[in-house]
Coordinates of C-alpha atoms in Angstrom, one line a residue:
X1 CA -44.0 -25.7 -32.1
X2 CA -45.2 -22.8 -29.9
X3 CA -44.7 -24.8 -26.6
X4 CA -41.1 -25.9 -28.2
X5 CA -40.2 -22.2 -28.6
X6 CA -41.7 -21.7 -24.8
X7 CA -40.0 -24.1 -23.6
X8 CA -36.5 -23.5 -24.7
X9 CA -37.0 -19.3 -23.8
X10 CA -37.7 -20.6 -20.2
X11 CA -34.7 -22.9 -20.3
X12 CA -32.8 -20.0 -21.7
X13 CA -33.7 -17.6 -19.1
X14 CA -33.8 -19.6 -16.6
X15 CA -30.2 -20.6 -17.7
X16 CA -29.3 -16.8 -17.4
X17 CA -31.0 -15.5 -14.1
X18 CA -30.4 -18.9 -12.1
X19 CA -26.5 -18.1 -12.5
X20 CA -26.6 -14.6 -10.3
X21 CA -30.0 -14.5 -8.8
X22 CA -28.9 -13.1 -5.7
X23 CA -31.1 -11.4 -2.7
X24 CA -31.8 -7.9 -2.4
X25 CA -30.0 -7.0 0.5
X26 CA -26.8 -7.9 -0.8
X27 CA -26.7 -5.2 -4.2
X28 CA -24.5 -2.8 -3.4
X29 CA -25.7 0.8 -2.6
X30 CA -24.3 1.8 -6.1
X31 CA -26.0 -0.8 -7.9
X32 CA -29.2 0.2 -6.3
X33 CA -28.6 3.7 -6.8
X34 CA -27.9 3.7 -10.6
X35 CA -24.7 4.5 -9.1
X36 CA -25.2 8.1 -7.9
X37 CA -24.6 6.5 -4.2
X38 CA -21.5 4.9 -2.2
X39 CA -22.2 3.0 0.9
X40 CA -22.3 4.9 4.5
X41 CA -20.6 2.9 6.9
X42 CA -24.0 1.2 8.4
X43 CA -25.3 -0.3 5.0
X44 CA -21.4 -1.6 4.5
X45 CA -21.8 -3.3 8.0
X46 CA -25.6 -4.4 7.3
X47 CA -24.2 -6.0 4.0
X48 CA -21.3 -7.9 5.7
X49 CA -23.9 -9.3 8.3
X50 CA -26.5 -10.0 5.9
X51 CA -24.0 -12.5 3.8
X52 CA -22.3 -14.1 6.8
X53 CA -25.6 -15.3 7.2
X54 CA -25.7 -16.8 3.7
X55 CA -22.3 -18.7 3.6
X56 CA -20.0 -21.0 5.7
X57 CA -16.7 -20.1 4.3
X58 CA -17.3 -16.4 6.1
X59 CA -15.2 -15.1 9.1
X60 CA -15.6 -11.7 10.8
X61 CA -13.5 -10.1 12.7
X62 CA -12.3 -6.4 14.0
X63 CA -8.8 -4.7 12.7
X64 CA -9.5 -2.2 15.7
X65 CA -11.7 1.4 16.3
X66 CA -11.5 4.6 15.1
X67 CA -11.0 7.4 16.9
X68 CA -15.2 7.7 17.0
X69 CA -15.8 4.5 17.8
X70 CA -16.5 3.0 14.6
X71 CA -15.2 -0.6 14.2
X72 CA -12.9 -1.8 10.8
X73 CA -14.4 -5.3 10.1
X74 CA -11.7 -7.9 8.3
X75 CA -13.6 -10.3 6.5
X76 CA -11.8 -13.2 6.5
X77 CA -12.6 -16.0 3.3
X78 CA -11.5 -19.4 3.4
X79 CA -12.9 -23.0 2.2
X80 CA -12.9 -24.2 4.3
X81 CA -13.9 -21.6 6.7
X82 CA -10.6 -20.2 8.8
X83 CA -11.1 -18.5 12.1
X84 CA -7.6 -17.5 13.5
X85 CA -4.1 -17.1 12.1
X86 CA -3.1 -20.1 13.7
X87 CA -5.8 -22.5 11.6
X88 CA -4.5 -20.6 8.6
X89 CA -0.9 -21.7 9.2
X90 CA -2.1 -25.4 9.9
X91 CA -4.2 -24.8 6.1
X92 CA -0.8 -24.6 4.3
X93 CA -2.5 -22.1 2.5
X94 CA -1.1 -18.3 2.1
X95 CA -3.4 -15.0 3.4
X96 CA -3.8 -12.4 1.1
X97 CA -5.1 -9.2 2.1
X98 CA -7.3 -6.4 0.3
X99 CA -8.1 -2.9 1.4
X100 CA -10.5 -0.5 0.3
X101 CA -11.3 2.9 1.3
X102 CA -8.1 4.0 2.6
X103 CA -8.9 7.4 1.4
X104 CA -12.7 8.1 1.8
X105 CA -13.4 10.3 -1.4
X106 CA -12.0 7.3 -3.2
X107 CA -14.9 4.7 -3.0
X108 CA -14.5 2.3 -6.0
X109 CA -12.2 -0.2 -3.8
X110 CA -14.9 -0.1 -1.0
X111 CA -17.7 -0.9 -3.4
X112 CA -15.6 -4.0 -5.5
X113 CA -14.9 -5.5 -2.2
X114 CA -18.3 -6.1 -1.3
X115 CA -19.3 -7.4 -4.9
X116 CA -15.8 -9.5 -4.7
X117 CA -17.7 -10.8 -0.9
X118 CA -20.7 -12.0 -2.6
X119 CA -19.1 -13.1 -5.7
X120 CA -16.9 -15.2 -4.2
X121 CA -18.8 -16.7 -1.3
X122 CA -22.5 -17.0 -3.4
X123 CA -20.9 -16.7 -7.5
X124 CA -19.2 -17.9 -9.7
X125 CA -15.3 -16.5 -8.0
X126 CA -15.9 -19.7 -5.2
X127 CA -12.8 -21.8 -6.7
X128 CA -10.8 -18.3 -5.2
X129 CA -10.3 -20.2 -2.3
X130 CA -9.0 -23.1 -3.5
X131 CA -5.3 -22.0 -2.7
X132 CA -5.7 -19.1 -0.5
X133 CA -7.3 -17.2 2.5
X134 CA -8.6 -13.7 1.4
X135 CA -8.5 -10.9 4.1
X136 CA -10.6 -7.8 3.0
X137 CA -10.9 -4.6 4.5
X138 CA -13.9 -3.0 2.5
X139 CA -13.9 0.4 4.6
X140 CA -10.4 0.8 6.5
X141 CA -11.4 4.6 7.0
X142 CA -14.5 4.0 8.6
X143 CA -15.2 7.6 10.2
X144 CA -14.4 9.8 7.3
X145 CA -16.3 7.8 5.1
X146 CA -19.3 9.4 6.4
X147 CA -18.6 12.9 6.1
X148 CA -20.2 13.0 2.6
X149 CA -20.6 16.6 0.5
X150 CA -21.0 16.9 -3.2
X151 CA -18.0 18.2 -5.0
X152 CA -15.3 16.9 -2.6
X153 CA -13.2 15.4 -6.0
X154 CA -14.0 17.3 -8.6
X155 CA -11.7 15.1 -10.7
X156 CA -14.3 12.8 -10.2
X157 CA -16.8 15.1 -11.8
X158 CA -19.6 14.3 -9.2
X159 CA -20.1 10.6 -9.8
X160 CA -20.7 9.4 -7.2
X161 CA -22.6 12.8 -6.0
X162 CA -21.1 12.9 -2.3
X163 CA -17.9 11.2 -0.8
X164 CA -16.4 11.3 2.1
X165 CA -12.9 12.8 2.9
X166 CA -9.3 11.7 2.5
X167 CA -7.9 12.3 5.8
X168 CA -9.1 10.1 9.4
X169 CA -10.9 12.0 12.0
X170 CA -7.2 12.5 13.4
X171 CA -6.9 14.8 10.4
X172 CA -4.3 12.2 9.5
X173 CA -3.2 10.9 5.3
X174 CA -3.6 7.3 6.6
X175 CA -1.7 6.3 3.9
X176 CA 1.6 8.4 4.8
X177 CA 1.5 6.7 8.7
X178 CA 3.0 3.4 8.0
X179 CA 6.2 4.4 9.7
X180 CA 5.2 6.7 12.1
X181 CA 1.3 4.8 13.4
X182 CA 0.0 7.7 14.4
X183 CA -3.6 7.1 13.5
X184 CA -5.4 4.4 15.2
X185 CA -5.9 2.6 11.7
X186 CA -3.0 2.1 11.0
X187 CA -1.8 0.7 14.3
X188 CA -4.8 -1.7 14.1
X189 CA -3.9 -2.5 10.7
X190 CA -0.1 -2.9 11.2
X191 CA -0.9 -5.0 14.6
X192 CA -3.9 -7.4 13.7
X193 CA -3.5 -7.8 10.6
X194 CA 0.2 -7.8 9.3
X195 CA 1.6 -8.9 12.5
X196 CA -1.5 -10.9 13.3
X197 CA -2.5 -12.4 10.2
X198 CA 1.3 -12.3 7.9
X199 CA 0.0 -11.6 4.7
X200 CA 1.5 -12.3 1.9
X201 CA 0.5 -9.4 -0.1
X202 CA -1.1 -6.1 0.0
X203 CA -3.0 -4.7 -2.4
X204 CA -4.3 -0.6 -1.6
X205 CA -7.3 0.6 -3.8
X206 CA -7.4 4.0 -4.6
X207 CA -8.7 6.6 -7.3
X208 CA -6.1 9.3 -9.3
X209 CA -6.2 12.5 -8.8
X210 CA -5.8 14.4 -12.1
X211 CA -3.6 13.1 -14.9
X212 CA -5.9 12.5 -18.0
X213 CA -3.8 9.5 -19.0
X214 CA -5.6 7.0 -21.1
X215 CA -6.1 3.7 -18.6
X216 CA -8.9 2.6 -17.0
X217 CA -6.4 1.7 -14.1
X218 CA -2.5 2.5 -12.7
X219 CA -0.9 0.3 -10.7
X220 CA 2.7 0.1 -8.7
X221 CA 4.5 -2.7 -7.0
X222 CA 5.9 -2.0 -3.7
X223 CA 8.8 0.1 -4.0
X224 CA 11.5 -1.6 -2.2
X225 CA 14.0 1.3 -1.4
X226 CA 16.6 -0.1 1.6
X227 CA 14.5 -3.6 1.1
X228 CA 15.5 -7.1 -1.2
X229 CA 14.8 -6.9 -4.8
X230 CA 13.2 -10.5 -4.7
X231 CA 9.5 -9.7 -4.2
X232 CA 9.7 -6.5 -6.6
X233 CA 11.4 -8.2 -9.5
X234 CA 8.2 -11.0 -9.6
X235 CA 5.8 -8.4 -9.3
X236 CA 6.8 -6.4 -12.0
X237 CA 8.4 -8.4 -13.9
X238 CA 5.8 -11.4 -14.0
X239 CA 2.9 -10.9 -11.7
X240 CA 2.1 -7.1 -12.8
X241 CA 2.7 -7.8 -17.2
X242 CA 0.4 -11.3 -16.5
X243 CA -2.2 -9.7 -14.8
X244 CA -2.4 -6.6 -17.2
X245 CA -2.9 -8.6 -19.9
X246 CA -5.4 -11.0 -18.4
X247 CA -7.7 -7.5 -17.3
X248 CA -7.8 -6.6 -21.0
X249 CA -8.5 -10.3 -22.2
X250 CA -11.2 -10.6 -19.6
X251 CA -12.2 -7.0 -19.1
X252 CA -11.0 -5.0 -22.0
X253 CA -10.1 -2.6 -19.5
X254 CA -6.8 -1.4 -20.5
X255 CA -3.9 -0.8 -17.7
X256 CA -0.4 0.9 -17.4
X257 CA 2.2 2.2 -15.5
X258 CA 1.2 4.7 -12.4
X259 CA 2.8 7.6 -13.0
X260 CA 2.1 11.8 -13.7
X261 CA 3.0 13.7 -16.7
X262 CA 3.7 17.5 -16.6
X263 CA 1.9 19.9 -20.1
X264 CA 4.7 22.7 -18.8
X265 CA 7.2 19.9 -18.6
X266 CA 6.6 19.0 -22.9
X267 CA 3.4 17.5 -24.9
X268 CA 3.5 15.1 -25.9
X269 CA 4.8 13.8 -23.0
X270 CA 8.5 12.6 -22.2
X271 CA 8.3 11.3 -19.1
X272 CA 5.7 10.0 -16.2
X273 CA 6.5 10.6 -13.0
X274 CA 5.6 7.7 -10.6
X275 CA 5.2 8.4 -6.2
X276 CA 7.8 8.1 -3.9
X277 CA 9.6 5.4 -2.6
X278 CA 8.7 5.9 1.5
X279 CA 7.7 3.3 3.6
X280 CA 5.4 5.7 4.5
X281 CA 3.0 4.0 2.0
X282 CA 1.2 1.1 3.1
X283 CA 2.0 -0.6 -0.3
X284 CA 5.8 0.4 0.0
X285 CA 6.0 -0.8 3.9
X286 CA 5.3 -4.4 2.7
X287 CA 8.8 -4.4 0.6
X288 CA 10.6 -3.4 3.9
X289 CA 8.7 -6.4 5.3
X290 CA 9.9 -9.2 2.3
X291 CA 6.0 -9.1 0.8
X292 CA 4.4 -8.5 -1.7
X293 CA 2.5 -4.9 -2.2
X294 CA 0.3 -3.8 -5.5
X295 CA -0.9 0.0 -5.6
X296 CA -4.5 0.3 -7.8
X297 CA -5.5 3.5 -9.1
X298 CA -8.7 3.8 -10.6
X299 CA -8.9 6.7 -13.8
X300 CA -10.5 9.7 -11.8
X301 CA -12.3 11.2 -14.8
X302 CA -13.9 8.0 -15.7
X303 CA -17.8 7.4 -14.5
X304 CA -17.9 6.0 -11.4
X305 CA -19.2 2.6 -12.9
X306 CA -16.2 2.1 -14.8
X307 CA -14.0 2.8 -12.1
X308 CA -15.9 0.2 -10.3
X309 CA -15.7 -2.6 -13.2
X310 CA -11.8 -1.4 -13.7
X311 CA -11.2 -2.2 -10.2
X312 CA -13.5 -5.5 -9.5
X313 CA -11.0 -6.4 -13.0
X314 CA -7.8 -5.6 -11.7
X315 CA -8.5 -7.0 -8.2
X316 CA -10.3 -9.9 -9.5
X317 CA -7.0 -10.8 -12.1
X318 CA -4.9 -10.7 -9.5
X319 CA -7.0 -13.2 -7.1
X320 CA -6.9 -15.7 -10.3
X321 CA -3.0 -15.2 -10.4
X322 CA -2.3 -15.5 -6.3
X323 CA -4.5 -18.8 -6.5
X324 CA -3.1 -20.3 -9.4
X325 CA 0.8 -19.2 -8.1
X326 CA 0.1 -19.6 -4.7
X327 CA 2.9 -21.6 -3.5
X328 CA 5.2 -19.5 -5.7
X329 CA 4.5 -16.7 -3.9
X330 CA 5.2 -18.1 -0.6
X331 CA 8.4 -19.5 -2.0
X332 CA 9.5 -15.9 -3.4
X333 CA 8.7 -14.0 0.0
X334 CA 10.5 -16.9 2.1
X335 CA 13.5 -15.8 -0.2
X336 CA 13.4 -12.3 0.5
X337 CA 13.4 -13.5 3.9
X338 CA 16.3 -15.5 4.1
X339 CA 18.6 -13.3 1.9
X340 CA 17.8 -10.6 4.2
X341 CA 18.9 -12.6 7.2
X342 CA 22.2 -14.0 5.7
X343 CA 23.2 -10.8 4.1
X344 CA 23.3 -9.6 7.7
X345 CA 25.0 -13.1 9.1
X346 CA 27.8 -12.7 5.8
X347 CA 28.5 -9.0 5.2
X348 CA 27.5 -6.6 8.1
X349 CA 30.2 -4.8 8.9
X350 CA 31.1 -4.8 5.0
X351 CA 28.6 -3.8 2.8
X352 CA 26.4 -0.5 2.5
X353 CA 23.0 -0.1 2.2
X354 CA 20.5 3.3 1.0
X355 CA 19.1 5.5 3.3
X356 CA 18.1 8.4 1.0
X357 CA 17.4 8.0 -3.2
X358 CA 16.5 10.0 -5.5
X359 CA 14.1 9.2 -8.6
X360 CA 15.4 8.4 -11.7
X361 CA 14.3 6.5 -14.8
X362 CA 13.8 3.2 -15.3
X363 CA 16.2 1.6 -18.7
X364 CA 13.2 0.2 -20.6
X365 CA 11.2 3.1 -21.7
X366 CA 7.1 2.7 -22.3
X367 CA 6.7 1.8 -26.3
X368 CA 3.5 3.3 -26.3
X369 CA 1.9 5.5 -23.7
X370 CA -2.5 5.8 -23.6
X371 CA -2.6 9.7 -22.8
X372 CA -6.3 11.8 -23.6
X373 CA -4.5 14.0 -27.0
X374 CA -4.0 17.8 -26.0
X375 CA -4.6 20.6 -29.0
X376 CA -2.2 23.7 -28.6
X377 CA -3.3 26.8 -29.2
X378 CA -2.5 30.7 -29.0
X379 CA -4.4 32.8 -25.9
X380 CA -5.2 36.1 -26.1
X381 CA -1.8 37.2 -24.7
X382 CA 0.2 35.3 -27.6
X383 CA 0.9 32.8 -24.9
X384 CA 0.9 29.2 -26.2
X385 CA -1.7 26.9 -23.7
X386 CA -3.2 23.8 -24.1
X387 CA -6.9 22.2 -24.6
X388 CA -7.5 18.4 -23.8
X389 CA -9.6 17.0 -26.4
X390 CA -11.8 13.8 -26.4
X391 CA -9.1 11.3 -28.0
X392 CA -7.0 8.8 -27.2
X393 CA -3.5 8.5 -28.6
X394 CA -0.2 7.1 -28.0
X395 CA 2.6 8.1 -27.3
X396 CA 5.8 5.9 -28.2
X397 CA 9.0 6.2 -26.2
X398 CA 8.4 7.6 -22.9
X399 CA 10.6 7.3 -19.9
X400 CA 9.4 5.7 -16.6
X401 CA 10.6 7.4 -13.9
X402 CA 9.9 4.6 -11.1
X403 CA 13.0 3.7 -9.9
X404 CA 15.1 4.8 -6.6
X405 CA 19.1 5.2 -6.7
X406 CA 20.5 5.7 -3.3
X407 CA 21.7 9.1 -2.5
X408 CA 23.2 7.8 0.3
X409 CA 24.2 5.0 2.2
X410 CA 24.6 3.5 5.7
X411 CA 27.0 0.5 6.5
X412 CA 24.9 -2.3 7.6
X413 CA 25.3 -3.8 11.3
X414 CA 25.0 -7.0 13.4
X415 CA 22.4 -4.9 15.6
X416 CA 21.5 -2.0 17.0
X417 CA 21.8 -1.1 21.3
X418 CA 19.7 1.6 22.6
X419 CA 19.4 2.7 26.2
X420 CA 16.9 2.5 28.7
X421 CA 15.6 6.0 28.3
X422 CA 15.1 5.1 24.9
X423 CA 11.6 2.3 26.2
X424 CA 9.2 4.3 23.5
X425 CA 11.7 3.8 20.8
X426 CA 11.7 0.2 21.9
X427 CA 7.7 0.2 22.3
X428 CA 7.0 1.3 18.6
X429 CA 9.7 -1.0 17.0
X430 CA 7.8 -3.9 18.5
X431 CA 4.5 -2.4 17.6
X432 CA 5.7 -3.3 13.6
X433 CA 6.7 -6.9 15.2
X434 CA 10.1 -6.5 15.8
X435 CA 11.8 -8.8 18.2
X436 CA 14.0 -6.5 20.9
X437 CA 16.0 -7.7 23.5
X438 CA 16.4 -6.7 27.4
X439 CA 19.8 -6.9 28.1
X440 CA 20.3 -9.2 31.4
X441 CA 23.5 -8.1 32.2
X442 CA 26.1 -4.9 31.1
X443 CA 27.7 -5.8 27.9
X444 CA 30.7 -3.7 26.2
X445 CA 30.4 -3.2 23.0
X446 CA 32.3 -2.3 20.1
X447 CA 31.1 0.1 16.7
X448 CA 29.8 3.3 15.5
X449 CA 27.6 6.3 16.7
X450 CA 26.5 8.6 14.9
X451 CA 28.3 12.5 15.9
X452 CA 25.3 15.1 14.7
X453 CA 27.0 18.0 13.4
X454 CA 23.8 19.7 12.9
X455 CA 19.6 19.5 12.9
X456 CA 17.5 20.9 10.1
X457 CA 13.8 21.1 10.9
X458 CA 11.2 21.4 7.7
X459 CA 9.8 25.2 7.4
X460 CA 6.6 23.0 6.5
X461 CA 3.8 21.2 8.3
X462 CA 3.7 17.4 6.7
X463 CA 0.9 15.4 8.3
X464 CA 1.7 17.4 11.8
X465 CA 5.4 17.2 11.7
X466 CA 8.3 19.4 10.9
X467 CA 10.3 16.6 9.4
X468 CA 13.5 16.5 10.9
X469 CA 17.4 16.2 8.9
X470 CA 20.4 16.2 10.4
X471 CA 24.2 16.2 9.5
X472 CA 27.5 14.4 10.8
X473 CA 29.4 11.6 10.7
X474 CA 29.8 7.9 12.2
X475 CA 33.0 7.4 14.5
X476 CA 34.2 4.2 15.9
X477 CA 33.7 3.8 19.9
X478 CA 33.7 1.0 22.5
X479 CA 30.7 1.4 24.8
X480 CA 29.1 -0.4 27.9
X481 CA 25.4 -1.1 27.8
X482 CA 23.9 -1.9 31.3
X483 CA 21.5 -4.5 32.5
X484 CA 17.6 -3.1 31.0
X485 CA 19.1 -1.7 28.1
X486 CA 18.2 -3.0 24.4
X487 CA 19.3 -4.8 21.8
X488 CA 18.2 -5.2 18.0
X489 CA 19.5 -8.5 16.6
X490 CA 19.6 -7.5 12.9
X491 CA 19.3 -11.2 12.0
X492 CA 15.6 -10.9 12.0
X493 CA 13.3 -10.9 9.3
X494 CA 12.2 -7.6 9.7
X495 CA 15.7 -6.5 9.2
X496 CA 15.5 -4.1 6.2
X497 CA 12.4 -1.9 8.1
X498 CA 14.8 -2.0 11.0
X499 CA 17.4 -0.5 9.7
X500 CA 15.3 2.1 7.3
X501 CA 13.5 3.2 11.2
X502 CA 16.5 3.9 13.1
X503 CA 19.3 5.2 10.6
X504 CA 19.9 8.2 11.5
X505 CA 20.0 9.8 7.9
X506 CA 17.7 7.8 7.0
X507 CA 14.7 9.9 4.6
X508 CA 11.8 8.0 6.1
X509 CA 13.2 6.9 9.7
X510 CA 12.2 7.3 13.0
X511 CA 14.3 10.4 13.9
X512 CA 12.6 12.2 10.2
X513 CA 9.9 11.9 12.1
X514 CA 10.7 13.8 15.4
X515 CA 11.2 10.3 17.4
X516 CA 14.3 11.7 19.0
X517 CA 13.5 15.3 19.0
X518 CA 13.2 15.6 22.8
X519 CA 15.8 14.1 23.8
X520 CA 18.5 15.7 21.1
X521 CA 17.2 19.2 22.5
X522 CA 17.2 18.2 25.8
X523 CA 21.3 17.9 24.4
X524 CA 21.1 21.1 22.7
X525 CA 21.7 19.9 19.4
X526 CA 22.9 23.0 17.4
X527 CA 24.8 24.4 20.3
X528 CA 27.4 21.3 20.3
X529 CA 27.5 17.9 18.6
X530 CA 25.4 15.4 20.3
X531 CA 25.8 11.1 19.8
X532 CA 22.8 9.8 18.0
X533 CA 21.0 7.8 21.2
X534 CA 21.3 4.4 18.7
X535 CA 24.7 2.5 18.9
X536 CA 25.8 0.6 15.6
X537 CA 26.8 -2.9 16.3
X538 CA 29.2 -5.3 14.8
X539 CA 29.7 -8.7 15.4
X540 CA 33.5 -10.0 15.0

């Protein structure tokens, strides 16, 4: 009987242990660290190296350097293994791609991504590549990361005890450059990986900042603004409600709506507030670019384990739904696609799109809102403040504001000319992967510049610029374009980002962002009216 009961407590543990036995040197620093640690950039590299040694469904490559030198490895997943965008095409399959780290005091994406690594290439996650090739980007900002100090988010009530910093060693928001590239990260990321590799979605990890709302996780979609509605209705209208419930199933880790609430504004709260619609934000560029884009946001005041498990859920629930709808999601991008092109082909010339929008709420309201309960009381100056306490409640009826009217809007053209002197306007269009044409011979042209009436520059510092506004109207001229001049065929499937860059009113374009600064003071801008350097085109 003894030997019986021996016997089945060896099969039972073996049974246990033989499913996750894994080496040493691939824990993560947390996990050996009782989670006080994150990972310096050296022990993320030492545990990508150590597992491509372990499995043959592993690729590495290198999204580009950072300004000190530190190389952005792209581990690239596939079964079988895929070494180039070009085998991934032949595959059939569709690449998905996951960042981490984006923000260095924000560590929980950085860590999941290595467990996700080992999970999926050595665990039980292998059938993950079944219908898709994974692209992850543990630690995007590699230098920062480094630069670790207790106390740098104190939302995050020292767990882990040191993190790095949010900006790049630019002293650049990496994650308010996706228009402008201005850091080396995200001109790797935009070249060698979206342009490169083509994903099919973005997801960007990140950590809150303050609200004590009551979810172990916050998410967005991709905010489409001047973009097609196609890839934003499935992902919150099917991929986002599927997913949230599946993390709570799975996880019991419960999820809402990103968004901020305001104690001045009313408590309980009315309204949540989500971020803005620029394409600015990594997640947001990827609407302008007909994909898919999913914003995490771990709960800040949680313990820095359960941001971890919150995040390996939400990014591990959306893996199972990308696999399982794979060819769906292909099919619901390729749409954006074409609509974008024939809606140029049909009605440029006669239909309007945004350029600026302004937040407003969303028609379906929240039912029931997770918020940490706040006790009112009476300070010693008879004003009335507010206490958080340790509870949980809900709030019914809250409005969403997370939607974008347009303020205004910008007929849409056949194409866009631009002159010769205008070769760095050309260079950073094609840096996103737009196509631009040298004109071989002078062209006349007929359709619209833009007359500036008048330049506003920002009394404010954002991210190094004084973000530029201006004021005026379009008129209606012929002009002749010579041979080495450009032009923008808006039937492209970059269309949308085109025509959010180089509007001229546009609230996130190219001239916001002191593109065409020089030359509209070389002009003298506010001492006359001055054409807009970009000639709106329309085809007969």
């Amino acid at each position: 009987m003894k030997k019986l009961i021996y016997l089945s407590l060896f099969f039972i543990s073996f049974q246990i242990t033989s499913q996750h036995v894994i080496d040493h040197n691939l824990l993560t620093i947390p996990e050996k660290s009782n989670y006080e640690k994150t990972s310096t950039y050296a022990e993320v590299m030492s545990f990508i190296n150590e597992i491509q040694k372990k499995s043959d469904f592993i690729h590495i490559e290198f999204m580009g350097k950072s300004l000190e030198g530190k190389e952005i490895p792209l581990v690239v997943m596939a079964n079988p293994k895929i070494s180039n965008p070009e085998e991934a095409k032949l595959s059939g399959k569709p690449v998905f791609y996951v960042q981490g780290n984006i923000h260095a005091g924000e560590v929980e994406g950085k860590e999941v991504l290595q467990q996700l690594i080992r999970d999926i290439l050595l665990g039980d996650k292998q059938h993950l590549l079944q219908n898709q090739i994974l692209l992850f980007a543990p630690i995007y900002n590699t230098d920062s990361n480094d630069k670790m100090e207790k106390g740098r988010r104190p939302s995050q009530e020292d767990s882990p005890i040191e993190v790095g910093i949010r900006e790049n060693s630019q002293g650049l928001d990496l994650n308010r450059d996706g228009i402008k590239m201005e850091a080396l990260e995200t001109e790797s990321l935009i070249a060698n990986v979206l342009v490169k590799w083509n994903p099919e979605m973005l997801v960007d990890l990140h950590t809150t900042n303050g609200t004590w709302h009551g979810y172990g996780i916050t998410y967005a979609p991709s905010y489409h603004s001047a973009g097609g509605v196609e890839t934003y209705n499935y992902t919150w209208n099917t991929m986002l409600p599927e997913i949230t419930k599946a993390v709570d199933e799975n996880y019991h880790v419960k999820m809402g709506h990103y968004g901020y609430y305001y104690l001045q504004e009313s408590w309980p709260p009315k309204a949540i507030y989500t971020y803005n619609h620029h394409p600015r934000y990594i997640v947001n560029l990827m609407g302008l670019r007909n994909k898919i884009g999913i914003l995490s946001e771990a709960f800040a005041h949680d313990r820095f384990y359960r941001r971890m498990n919150g995040t390996y859920a939400f990014v591990t629930e959306i893996l199972e739904f990308t696999n399982k709808n794979a060819q769906k999601i292909i099919e619901i991008n390729a749409e954006a696609e074409k609509n974008a092109i024939e809606n140029v082909k049909k009605n440029a010339g006669k239909t309007t799109k945004g350029v600026r929008f302004k937040m407003v709420a969303l028609n379906n309201e929240i039912k029931n809102y997770r918020t940490y309960n706040y006790i009112p009381f009476i300070d010693e100056d008879g004003k009335q403040q507010y206490v958080r306490s340790g509870n949980i409640i809900e709030v019914p009826s809250v409005k969403n504001y997370a939607k974008f009217e347009a303020t205004i809007e910008s007929k849409l053209p056949s194409g866009y000319f631009l002159p010769k002197s205008m070769e760095a306007i050309v260079a950073h269009l094609k840096k996103q992967g737009v196509k631009v044409e040298e004109l071989q011979k002078n062209k006349t042209v007929k359709g619209e510049v833009f007359l500036i009436d008048s330049l506003k520059k920002s009394d404010r510092e954002f991210e190094g610029h004084f973000m530029t506004n201006v004021e005026g109207k379009f008129i209606s001229k012929s002009t002749t374009f010579k041979k080495g001049d450009f032009y923008v065929d808006m039937a492209q499937p970059l269309t949308n980002l085109i025509f959010y860059m180089l509007e001229p009113q546009s609230d996130d374009g190219l001239l916001t962002w002191n593109f065409f600064d020089n030359y509209l003071a070389s002009k003298k801008v506010n001492s006359k009216k001055v054409e807009f350097p970009v000639f709106k085109y329309f085809k007969k």
